[in-house]
Coordinates of N, CA and C in Angstrom, one line a residue:
M1 N 6.4 -11.4 -13.0 CA 5.0 -11.0 -12.8 C 4.6 -11.2 -11.4
A2 N 5.0 -12.4 -10.9 CA 4.7 -12.7 -9.5 C 5.2 -11.7 -8.5
D3 N 6.4 -11.2 -8.9 CA 7.1 -10.2 -8.0 C 6.2 -8.9 -8.0
K4 N 5.7 -8.5 -9.1 CA 4.9 -7.3 -9.2 C 3.6 -7.5 -8.4
E5 N 3.0 -8.6 -8.5 CA 1.8 -8.8 -7.8 C 2.0 -8.8 -6.3
S6 N 3.2 -9.3 -5.8 CA 3.5 -9.3 -4.4 C 3.7 -7.8 -3.9
S7 N 4.2 -7.0 -4.8 CA 4.5 -5.6 -4.5 C 3.2 -4.8 -4.5
K8 N 2.3 -5.3 -5.2 CA 1.0 -4.5 -5.3 C 0.3 -4.4 -3.9
P9 N 0.1 -5.5 -3.2 CA -0.6 -5.4 -1.9 C 0.2 -4.6 -0.9
K10 N 1.6 -4.7 -1.0 CA 2.4 -3.9 -0.1 C 2.2 -2.4 -0.3
V11 N 2.1 -2.0 -1.6 CA 1.9 -0.6 -1.9 C 0.6 -0.1 -1.4
K12 N -0.4 -1.0 -1.6 CA -1.8 -0.7 -1.2 C -1.8 -0.5 0.4
K13 N -1.1 -1.3 1.1 CA -1.1 -1.2 2.5 C -0.4 0.1 2.9
E14 N 0.7 0.4 2.2 CA 1.4 1.7 2.5 C 0.5 2.9 2.2
I15 N -0.3 2.8 1.2 CA -1.2 3.9 0.8 C -2.3 4.0 1.8
D16 N -2.7 2.9 2.3 CA -3.8 2.8 3.3 C -3.3 3.5 4.6
Q17 N -2.1 3.3 5.0 CA -1.5 3.9 6.2 C -1.3 5.4 5.9
N18 N -0.9 5.7 4.7 CA -0.7 7.1 4.4 C -2.1 7.9 4.5
K19 N -3.1 7.2 4.0 CA -4.4 7.8 4.0 C -4.9 8.0 5.5
Y20 N -4.6 7.1 6.3 CA -5.0 7.2 7.7 C -4.2 8.4 8.3
D21 N -2.9 8.5 7.9 CA -2.1 9.6 8.5 C -2.8 10.9 8.0
D22 N -3.3 10.9 6.8 CA -3.9 12.2 6.3 C -5.1 12.5 7.1
Y23 N -5.8 11.5 7.5 CA -7.1 11.7 8.2 C -6.8 12.3 9.6
T24 N -5.8 11.8 10.2 CA -5.5 12.2 11.6 C -4.9 13.6 11.6

């Protein structure tokens, strides 16, 4: 479970960067 929680923030950061790329 701890592993999944650690992966959650990483995915969110990746999605955030992807959203930024979409905006540019």
